[in-house]
Short mmCIF file of C-alpha atoms and ligand atoms in Angstrom, two decimals:
data_model
loop_
_atom_site.label_atom_id
_atom_site.label_comp_id
_atom_site.label_asym_id
_atom_site.label_seq_id
_atom_site.Cartn_x
_atom_site.Cartn_y
_atom_site.Cartn_z
CA MET A 1 14.65 -10.00 -3.54
CA HIS A 2 12.26 -9.13 -0.18
CA SER A 3 13.19 -11.87 1.73
CA SER A 4 9.36 -13.27 1.89
CA THR A 5 9.72 -14.00 -2.40
CA LEU A 6 11.66 -16.94 -0.29
CA ASP A 7 7.85 -18.73 0.97
CA ILE A 8 6.35 -18.77 -2.84
CA LEU A 9 10.04 -20.32 -4.39
CA ARG A 10 11.01 -24.40 -4.38
CA CYS A 11 13.81 -25.84 -6.04
CA PRO A 12 12.58 -27.22 -9.04
CA TYR A 13 14.72 -30.53 -8.64
CA CYS A 14 13.54 -31.29 -5.03
CA GLY A 15 10.27 -29.11 -4.32
CA GLY A 16 11.84 -28.67 -0.78
CA ARG A 17 11.67 -25.25 0.50
CA LEU A 18 14.56 -22.42 0.19
CA SER A 19 16.17 -20.19 2.28
CA LEU A 20 19.44 -18.11 2.78
CA VAL A 21 22.23 -20.28 4.25
CA ASP A 22 23.76 -18.21 6.93
CA SER A 23 27.33 -19.26 6.93
CA LEU A 24 28.05 -19.10 3.43
CA PHE A 25 28.64 -15.46 1.60
CA HIS A 26 25.95 -13.28 1.38
CA ARG A 27 25.23 -9.39 1.37
CA ARG A 28 22.04 -8.32 1.98
CA SER A 29 20.20 -5.05 3.59
CA GLY A 30 17.82 -5.55 5.79
CA ASP A 31 14.60 -7.63 4.43
CA ASP A 32 16.20 -7.15 1.04
CA LEU A 33 18.37 -10.66 0.13
CA GLN A 34 20.96 -9.06 -2.94
CA ASP A 35 23.86 -11.78 -2.82
CA GLY A 36 24.91 -14.87 -1.45
CA ILE A 37 23.67 -18.96 -1.24
CA LEU A 38 20.21 -20.35 -1.31
CA GLY A 39 20.22 -24.14 -0.47
CA CYS A 40 16.99 -26.84 -0.31
CA HIS A 41 17.39 -30.88 0.38
CA CYS A 42 19.15 -31.67 -2.69
CA CYS A 43 21.41 -28.75 -3.92
CA ILE A 44 22.57 -24.71 -3.57
CA PHE A 45 22.05 -21.90 -6.07
CA PRO A 46 23.08 -18.41 -6.80
CA LEU A 47 21.21 -15.17 -5.63
CA VAL A 48 23.20 -12.54 -7.81
CA ASP A 49 22.53 -9.39 -7.61
CA GLY A 50 18.71 -10.03 -6.00
CA ILE A 51 18.01 -12.31 -8.57
CA PRO A 52 17.73 -16.75 -7.85
CA VAL A 53 19.15 -18.84 -10.58
CA LEU A 54 17.40 -21.71 -9.66
CA HIS A 55 19.13 -24.10 -12.80
CA LEU A 56 22.32 -26.21 -12.88
CA GLN A 57 23.53 -24.71 -16.49
CA SER A 58 27.10 -24.39 -16.04
CA VAL A 59 26.89 -20.93 -15.89
CA ALA A 60 24.93 -21.11 -12.57
CA ILE A 61 27.34 -23.29 -11.09
CA ALA A 62 30.25 -20.70 -12.69
CA ALA A 63 28.88 -18.00 -10.19
CA ARG A 64 27.87 -19.94 -7.63
CA ASN A 65 31.74 -20.42 -6.59
CA GLN A 66 31.77 -17.22 -7.51
CA VAL A 67 29.38 -15.70 -4.90
CA GLN A 68 30.65 -18.33 -2.64
CA THR A 69 34.40 -16.77 -3.11
CA GLY A 70 32.80 -13.64 -1.72
CA GLN A 71 33.14 -11.97 -6.11
CA PRO A 72 29.35 -11.33 -6.29
CA GLU A 73 30.60 -8.95 -9.15
CA LEU A 74 32.37 -11.45 -11.29
CA ALA A 75 29.05 -13.88 -10.18
CA ARG A 76 26.95 -11.08 -12.05
CA ARG A 77 29.38 -10.76 -14.90
CA THR A 78 28.77 -14.47 -15.51
CA MET A 79 25.34 -14.50 -15.40
CA VAL A 80 24.93 -11.46 -17.82
CA GLY A 81 27.48 -13.93 -20.60
CA ILE A 82 30.11 -11.33 -20.45
CA GLU A 83 33.26 -12.95 -21.70
CA SER A 84 35.44 -9.57 -22.35
CA GLU A 85 36.88 -7.00 -19.87
CA ALA A 86 36.50 -4.09 -22.80
CA ASP A 87 32.44 -6.21 -23.37
CA ALA A 88 32.09 -5.99 -18.64
CA GLU A 89 33.67 -2.71 -18.14
CA ALA A 90 31.02 -1.27 -20.72
CA PHE A 91 27.75 -3.02 -18.94
CA GLU A 92 29.93 -2.35 -15.98
CA ALA A 93 29.76 0.95 -16.57
CA ALA A 94 25.88 1.07 -17.57
CA ALA A 95 24.62 -0.93 -14.74
CA ALA A 96 26.30 1.76 -12.39
CA SER A 97 25.60 5.12 -13.56
CA ALA A 98 21.97 6.86 -12.88
CA THR A 99 21.05 8.49 -16.37
CA ALA A 100 21.90 4.99 -18.95
CA THR A 101 19.13 4.20 -20.60
CA TYR A 102 17.38 0.85 -21.32
CA ARG A 103 18.77 1.18 -25.02
CA GLU A 104 22.60 2.02 -23.80
CA THR A 105 22.30 -0.94 -21.27
CA VAL A 106 21.47 -3.77 -23.94
CA HIS A 107 23.66 -1.97 -26.73
CA ALA A 108 26.87 -2.18 -24.14
CA LEU A 109 25.41 -6.14 -24.00
CA GLY A 110 26.26 -6.70 -27.24
CA PRO A 111 24.85 -6.55 -31.15
CA ASN A 112 22.89 -9.78 -30.77
CA PHE A 113 21.02 -9.15 -27.69
CA GLU A 114 17.36 -8.96 -28.03
CA GLY A 115 17.43 -9.04 -31.28
CA GLY A 116 17.29 -5.86 -32.43
CA TYR A 117 13.64 -5.28 -32.15
CA PHE A 118 12.58 -4.67 -29.41
CA LEU A 119 12.74 -0.79 -29.47
CA TYR A 120 9.67 -1.31 -31.15
CA ARG A 121 8.19 -3.68 -28.80
CA PHE A 122 5.00 -1.64 -27.20
CA GLY A 123 3.88 -0.10 -30.72
CA ASP A 124 3.92 -3.30 -32.38
CA PRO A 125 0.88 -5.44 -33.09
CA THR A 126 1.88 -8.74 -30.92
CA PHE A 127 2.57 -6.98 -28.18
CA LEU A 128 -1.18 -4.25 -28.09
CA VAL A 129 -2.72 -7.74 -28.90
CA ALA A 130 -0.75 -9.67 -25.67
CA ASP A 131 -1.60 -6.41 -23.34
CA ALA A 132 -5.16 -6.48 -24.12
CA ILE A 133 -5.19 -10.76 -22.78
CA VAL A 134 -3.17 -9.66 -20.29
CA ARG A 135 -5.17 -6.93 -19.30
CA ALA A 136 -8.59 -8.88 -20.06
CA VAL A 137 -7.60 -11.53 -17.60
CA GLY A 138 -5.42 -10.45 -15.99
CA GLY A 139 -7.70 -7.63 -14.95
CA THR A 140 -10.02 -9.97 -14.23
CA VAL A 141 -8.41 -12.41 -12.06
CA LEU A 142 -6.04 -10.73 -9.75
CA GLY A 143 -8.48 -8.85 -8.34
CA GLY A 144 -5.94 -5.54 -7.64
CA SER A 145 -4.30 -8.06 -4.91
CA ARG A 146 -3.20 -11.30 -6.27
CA ARG A 147 -0.09 -12.35 -7.28
CA ALA A 148 0.59 -12.90 -10.87
CA ILE A 149 4.15 -15.05 -12.99
CA ASP A 150 4.86 -13.95 -16.57
CA ILE A 151 6.80 -17.28 -17.71
CA CYS A 152 10.05 -16.58 -20.39
CA GLY A 153 8.89 -12.84 -19.72
CA GLY A 154 12.11 -12.25 -21.46
CA SER A 155 13.40 -8.07 -20.30
CA GLY A 156 9.40 -7.58 -18.77
CA HIS A 157 7.47 -5.53 -21.57
CA LEU A 158 4.22 -7.14 -20.89
CA THR A 159 5.21 -8.08 -16.82
CA ARG A 160 5.58 -3.89 -16.84
CA SER A 161 1.55 -4.61 -18.00
CA LEU A 162 0.78 -6.94 -14.50
CA LEU A 163 2.41 -4.38 -12.49
CA ASP A 164 -1.03 -2.30 -13.51
CA LEU A 165 -3.24 -4.80 -12.76
CA SER A 166 -2.69 -6.37 -8.89
CA ALA A 167 -0.71 -4.33 -5.55
CA VAL A 168 1.24 -7.77 -4.93
CA PRO A 169 5.00 -7.46 -6.97
CA PRO A 170 4.70 -9.91 -10.07
CA VAL A 171 6.97 -12.47 -10.64
CA LEU A 172 8.47 -12.84 -14.23
CA ALA A 173 10.74 -16.58 -14.30
CA ASP A 174 13.33 -16.35 -17.18
CA LEU A 175 16.52 -18.70 -18.46
CA TYR A 176 18.07 -15.09 -19.34
CA PHE A 177 19.48 -13.10 -16.20
CA ALA A 178 20.47 -10.42 -18.32
CA LYS A 179 16.49 -10.28 -19.45
CA ALA A 180 15.46 -10.76 -16.27
CA TRP A 181 18.13 -7.75 -14.95
CA LEU A 182 17.19 -5.25 -17.59
CA ALA A 183 12.91 -5.68 -16.58
CA ARG A 184 13.46 -5.40 -12.84
CA ARG A 185 15.81 -2.05 -13.52
CA PHE A 186 13.48 -0.15 -16.20
CA THR A 187 10.96 -2.29 -18.03
CA ALA A 188 8.62 -3.64 -14.90
CA PRO A 189 10.63 -1.43 -12.09
CA GLY A 190 8.51 -3.44 -8.56
CA CYS A 191 8.84 -6.87 -10.23
CA GLU A 192 10.39 -9.70 -8.82
CA PRO A 193 12.96 -11.76 -11.25
CA VAL A 194 13.61 -15.17 -10.87
CA CYS A 195 16.46 -16.24 -13.09
CA CYS A 196 14.97 -20.87 -13.98
CA ASP A 197 14.89 -22.80 -16.93
CA GLY A 198 11.10 -23.77 -18.41
CA ASN A 199 11.94 -26.46 -19.99
CA ALA A 200 12.68 -27.56 -15.84
CA PRO A 201 9.80 -27.93 -13.16
CA LEU A 202 8.94 -24.32 -12.27
CA PRO A 203 10.43 -23.58 -9.08
CA PHE A 204 6.95 -22.27 -7.20
CA ALA A 205 5.09 -22.88 -4.60
CA ARG A 206 2.19 -25.28 -5.77
CA GLY A 207 -0.61 -22.68 -5.23
CA ALA A 208 1.69 -19.66 -5.49
CA PHE A 209 -0.33 -17.19 -8.09
CA SER A 210 -3.42 -16.61 -9.06
CA PHE A 211 -2.80 -16.01 -13.13
CA ALA A 212 0.43 -17.54 -14.86
CA MET A 213 1.18 -16.09 -18.39
CA CYS A 214 3.73 -17.16 -21.42
CA THR A 215 3.71 -15.47 -24.12
CA ASP A 216 5.73 -15.21 -27.64
CA ALA A 217 7.69 -18.14 -26.53
CA PHE A 218 5.81 -21.27 -25.78
CA MET A 219 6.57 -22.51 -29.32
CA TYR A 220 10.21 -22.40 -28.13
CA ILE A 221 9.29 -24.83 -24.90
CA TRP A 222 10.24 -28.17 -25.91
CA THR A 223 8.69 -30.03 -22.62
CA LYS A 224 5.17 -28.21 -23.29
CA ARG A 225 2.98 -30.80 -21.82
CA GLN A 226 5.49 -30.29 -18.53
CA PHE A 227 5.06 -26.98 -18.55
CA VAL A 228 1.75 -26.37 -18.63
CA GLY A 229 1.15 -29.55 -15.92
CA GLU A 230 2.88 -26.71 -14.39
CA MET A 231 1.24 -23.58 -14.86
CA SER A 232 -1.91 -25.47 -13.24
CA ARG A 233 0.14 -26.37 -10.56
CA LEU A 234 1.08 -22.70 -9.83
CA ILE A 235 -2.82 -21.46 -10.01
CA ASP A 236 -3.68 -23.90 -7.82
CA ALA A 237 -5.33 -22.39 -5.34
CA ASP A 238 -8.09 -22.01 -3.34
CA GLY A 239 -10.54 -19.45 -3.61
CA ASP A 240 -11.47 -17.65 -6.35
CA PRO A 241 -10.48 -19.67 -9.00
CA GLY A 242 -7.09 -18.03 -11.03
CA ALA A 243 -6.18 -18.10 -15.28
CA ILE A 244 -3.69 -19.61 -17.33
CA LEU A 245 -2.97 -17.75 -20.82
CA ILE A 246 -0.62 -19.20 -23.87
CA GLY A 247 -0.29 -16.06 -25.88
CA HIS A 248 0.48 -15.72 -29.75
CA THR A 249 1.91 -18.91 -29.80
CA HIS A 250 2.68 -20.41 -32.95
CA ASN A 251 0.46 -22.73 -35.40
CA LEU A 252 2.36 -25.89 -36.60
CA ARG A 253 -0.44 -25.60 -40.25
CA THR A 254 1.26 -22.00 -41.11
CA TRP A 255 4.83 -21.02 -41.47
CA THR A 256 5.67 -17.34 -39.50
CA PRO A 257 9.58 -16.51 -38.86
CA SER A 258 11.28 -17.67 -35.92
CA HIS A 259 8.35 -20.25 -36.58
CA GLY A 260 10.04 -22.50 -32.95
CA GLN A 261 7.95 -26.41 -32.53
CA PRO A 262 4.79 -24.88 -32.51
CA LEU A 263 1.79 -27.73 -32.02
CA THR A 264 -1.19 -27.69 -34.16
CA PRO A 265 -4.94 -25.86 -31.94
CA GLU A 266 -6.10 -29.79 -31.14
CA GLY A 267 -2.38 -30.45 -30.54
CA TYR A 268 -2.40 -27.18 -27.72
CA ALA A 269 -5.86 -28.37 -26.46
CA ASP A 270 -3.85 -31.98 -25.76
CA LEU A 271 -1.73 -30.38 -23.59
CA PHE A 272 -4.84 -29.43 -20.48
CA GLU A 273 -5.47 -32.27 -18.57
CA THR A 274 -7.30 -30.86 -16.19
CA ILE A 275 -9.36 -27.48 -17.10
CA GLU A 276 -10.37 -27.57 -21.02
CA PRO A 277 -9.12 -24.42 -22.72
CA ARG A 278 -10.05 -21.66 -25.19
CA ILE A 279 -8.10 -20.89 -27.98
CA PHE A 280 -8.05 -17.66 -30.07
CA GLY A 281 -7.03 -16.78 -33.62
CA GLU A 282 -4.85 -13.95 -33.08
CA ALA A 283 -6.41 -12.20 -36.31
CA ASN A 284 -9.26 -11.49 -35.03
CA LEU A 285 -8.39 -9.93 -31.60
CA PHE A 286 -6.51 -7.48 -33.07
CA GLU A 287 -9.74 -6.68 -35.58
CA ASP A 288 -10.74 -6.27 -31.57
CA VAL A 289 -7.81 -3.85 -30.31
CA VAL A 290 -7.60 -2.07 -33.38
CA ARG A 291 -11.51 -1.00 -33.60
CA GLY A 292 -10.66 0.46 -30.02
CA GLY A 293 -12.66 -2.93 -28.44
CA PRO A 294 -13.99 -4.77 -26.73
CA LEU A 295 -11.93 -7.74 -26.99
CA ASP A 296 -14.13 -9.35 -27.84
CA LEU A 297 -13.11 -13.34 -24.52
CA SER A 298 -16.86 -15.17 -25.45
CA ARG A 299 -16.01 -16.12 -29.47
CA ARG A 300 -15.51 -19.16 -29.67
CA ASP A 301 -13.37 -19.45 -33.44
CA SER A 302 -14.11 -21.92 -35.58
CA ALA A 303 -11.47 -24.93 -36.27
CA GLU A 304 -11.14 -22.81 -39.97
CA THR A 305 -10.17 -20.00 -38.20
CA LEU A 306 -7.80 -21.16 -36.35
CA ASN A 307 -6.23 -23.70 -38.86
CA ALA A 308 -5.57 -20.58 -41.11
CA ASP A 309 -4.00 -18.15 -37.88
CA PRO A 310 -0.56 -17.99 -38.25
CA ALA A 311 -0.69 -16.87 -33.82
CA LEU A 312 -3.13 -18.90 -31.27
CA SER A 313 -3.82 -17.52 -27.75
CA ILE A 314 -4.98 -19.48 -25.26
CA VAL A 315 -6.72 -18.73 -22.18
CA ALA A 316 -8.27 -21.59 -19.85
CA THR A 317 -9.74 -20.76 -15.75
CA ARG A 318 -12.43 -21.65 -14.17
CA HIS A 319 -13.90 -18.30 -13.60
CA ARG A 320 -16.49 -17.39 -14.55
CA ASP A 321 -16.00 -13.63 -15.83
CA VAL A 322 -13.29 -14.09 -18.17
CA PHE A 323 -14.76 -15.69 -21.48
CA ARG A 324 -16.78 -12.58 -22.36
CA ALA A 325 -15.78 -9.12 -24.61
CA HIS A 326 -13.35 -6.38 -22.23
CA PRO A 327 -13.14 -2.44 -22.49
CA ILE A 328 -9.98 -1.91 -23.62
CA VAL A 329 -9.15 1.21 -21.31
CA PHE A 330 -6.54 3.57 -22.81
CA PRO A 331 -4.88 5.16 -20.23
CA MET A 332 -4.12 9.20 -20.30
CA ALA A 333 -1.62 8.96 -17.58
CA ALA A 334 1.41 7.58 -18.62
CA ARG A 335 3.15 5.30 -16.12
CA GLY A 336 6.14 6.10 -17.38
CA GLU A 337 6.60 9.01 -20.15
CA PHE A 338 4.85 9.63 -23.35
CA ARG A 339 7.94 9.06 -26.26
CA LEU A 340 6.93 9.79 -30.24
CA ASN A 341 6.85 5.73 -31.46
CA PRO A 342 10.59 5.25 -32.62
CA LEU A 343 9.05 4.23 -36.26
CA TYR A 344 8.13 8.36 -37.02
CA VAL A 345 10.81 10.26 -37.96
CA ALA A 346 10.02 13.81 -37.79
CA GLU A 347 10.33 16.87 -40.39
CA ALA A 348 9.74 20.77 -39.16
CA ASP A 349 6.86 21.83 -41.22
CA GLY A 350 6.38 25.69 -41.16
CA ASP A 351 5.27 25.70 -37.75
CA ARG A 352 4.17 22.23 -37.66
CA VAL A 353 6.22 18.89 -37.41
CA ARG A 354 5.40 16.33 -40.14
CA LEU A 355 5.26 13.39 -38.11
CA ARG A 356 6.09 10.21 -41.26
CA LEU A 357 5.99 6.49 -40.79
CA ARG A 358 9.59 4.49 -41.14
CA PHE A 359 10.14 1.64 -40.56
CA PRO A 360 13.89 0.33 -39.79
CA SER A 361 13.85 -2.37 -42.41
CA ASP A 362 12.50 -4.34 -44.89
CA ASP A 363 12.16 -7.66 -41.99
CA TYR A 364 10.82 -5.35 -39.83
CA GLU A 365 8.09 -4.51 -42.61
CA GLN A 366 7.03 -7.69 -43.07
CA GLU A 367 6.84 -9.16 -40.14
CA TYR A 368 5.07 -5.76 -38.31
CA ARG A 369 3.03 -4.71 -41.00
CA ALA A 370 0.08 -5.13 -39.26
CA CYS A 371 1.13 -2.51 -37.81
CA ARG A 372 -0.04 -0.54 -40.83
CA ARG A 373 -3.43 -0.63 -39.40
CA TYR A 374 -2.85 1.49 -36.71
CA LEU A 375 -0.55 3.43 -37.87
CA PRO A 376 -0.43 6.68 -39.42
CA GLU A 377 1.48 7.70 -42.85
CA VAL A 378 1.74 10.92 -41.62
CA ALA A 379 0.79 13.01 -38.68
CA ASP A 380 1.50 16.29 -37.55
CA ILE A 381 2.33 17.90 -33.50
CA THR A 382 3.52 20.93 -32.36
CA PRO A 383 7.23 21.63 -31.89
CA SER A 384 6.61 22.21 -28.62
CA ASP A 385 4.69 19.38 -27.87
CA LEU A 386 7.61 17.24 -29.38
CA ASP A 387 9.99 18.60 -27.34
CA LEU A 388 8.61 18.05 -24.23
CA LEU A 389 5.65 15.37 -23.85
CA PRO A 390 2.71 16.04 -20.77
CA SER A 391 2.79 12.88 -18.65
CA THR A 392 -1.11 13.26 -19.25
CA VAL A 393 -2.69 13.57 -22.71
CA SER A 394 -5.81 15.07 -23.69
CA GLY A 395 -6.86 16.67 -26.91
CA ARG A 396 -5.13 16.13 -30.31
CA LEU A 397 -2.21 14.54 -28.43
CA ALA A 398 -4.93 11.93 -26.66
CA ASP A 399 -5.80 10.88 -30.72
CA LEU A 400 -2.47 10.14 -30.77
CA ALA A 401 -1.87 7.47 -27.71
CA LYS A 402 -4.93 5.70 -29.27
CA GLN A 403 -3.44 5.63 -32.97
CA HIS A 404 -0.15 4.47 -31.00
CA VAL A 405 1.85 7.04 -32.88
CA ILE A 406 3.35 8.62 -29.11
CA LEU A 407 3.33 5.47 -26.64
CA ASP A 408 3.91 5.08 -22.80
CA LEU A 409 7.23 3.89 -22.95
CA PRO A 410 9.72 3.34 -19.07
CA PRO A 411 11.50 5.98 -18.06
CA ARG A 412 14.72 6.43 -19.52
CA TYR A 413 13.94 3.80 -22.64
CA TYR A 414 15.96 4.91 -25.21
ZN1 ZN B 501 16.89 -29.46 -4.42
#
């Protein structure tokens, strides 16, 4: 963690500033703080492998004791949630390796970690819609130089989109240390991860951000009113207005897999006390994305449309340029590296390679079947392109990128 990040951190319980307790065990190199103890007016928290742990759950207390007694490696083991010695060795070997992939490291974290579909995340319909909204809203309010936060950002798939929108590193906040650690290591290198509880006051200063987002997680937050109040506080700064985005939250009036505790559209609207939000049905936004843009945020979906849509996105802002149509841009140069979408299997066919769409399971197909709207059943590619996709695509490969048959993935993703 860069030491300047302390300027925006606040204790979730007393609101006080946090500083490194110099008299206790710590490791730092220059402006980078690696391990140590952070203190406020009311308590002390551990900083573990560069990630501040700003809650008081039992693992955090155990990790704090381990840091205090000079055992930062054990503290990381505790926070990652590894129980057996063999698993710990597998994870630590992957963590120490310069060549281990995201997939291998996730594998070392155990079979239940990440639910299994992370591999397909960058090409799934939910991600494509969320990415388009993040770029439209975040791109408008961040202006290339203001700070964003991805709350419940998990392992950083959308935090990665934020890296394109501002020169100031985005903050990723999540309760799960291992996910935040993976985000910084693989998915969104350069982000500042913070481990905290979304059901408690958020550990940041008022007005520290211009864009606060939470995607695909809000229906699992119990203290929704407090959470929205906290998002409003985080973007309450002077200058151009900021924005709040709650992306892909479920709708109480419909059923969805992994439903959570969703509200009705008007229930969501009532959470906002100081600013009137606009609620969008995800189906219409998905149509915009499939069409190649623009993403039309000037639309006002009817109550009937919202009531029928299983997934909603909510935008609250006073910025006048957000609620308009935004072009969807396909970068032809990869941020990471272009790779074949893992939903395709390659078969040799003369001097061509035939790519065939193949779902990993019936459950996946059930949940994400909308990807058939943009993923062709079969596609062709030359063997040499498949062996080594260029970092900038054009012609046929650009078309495959626009269809999401090839994806811009973080290096060493799988
Ligand atoms: Zn405190």
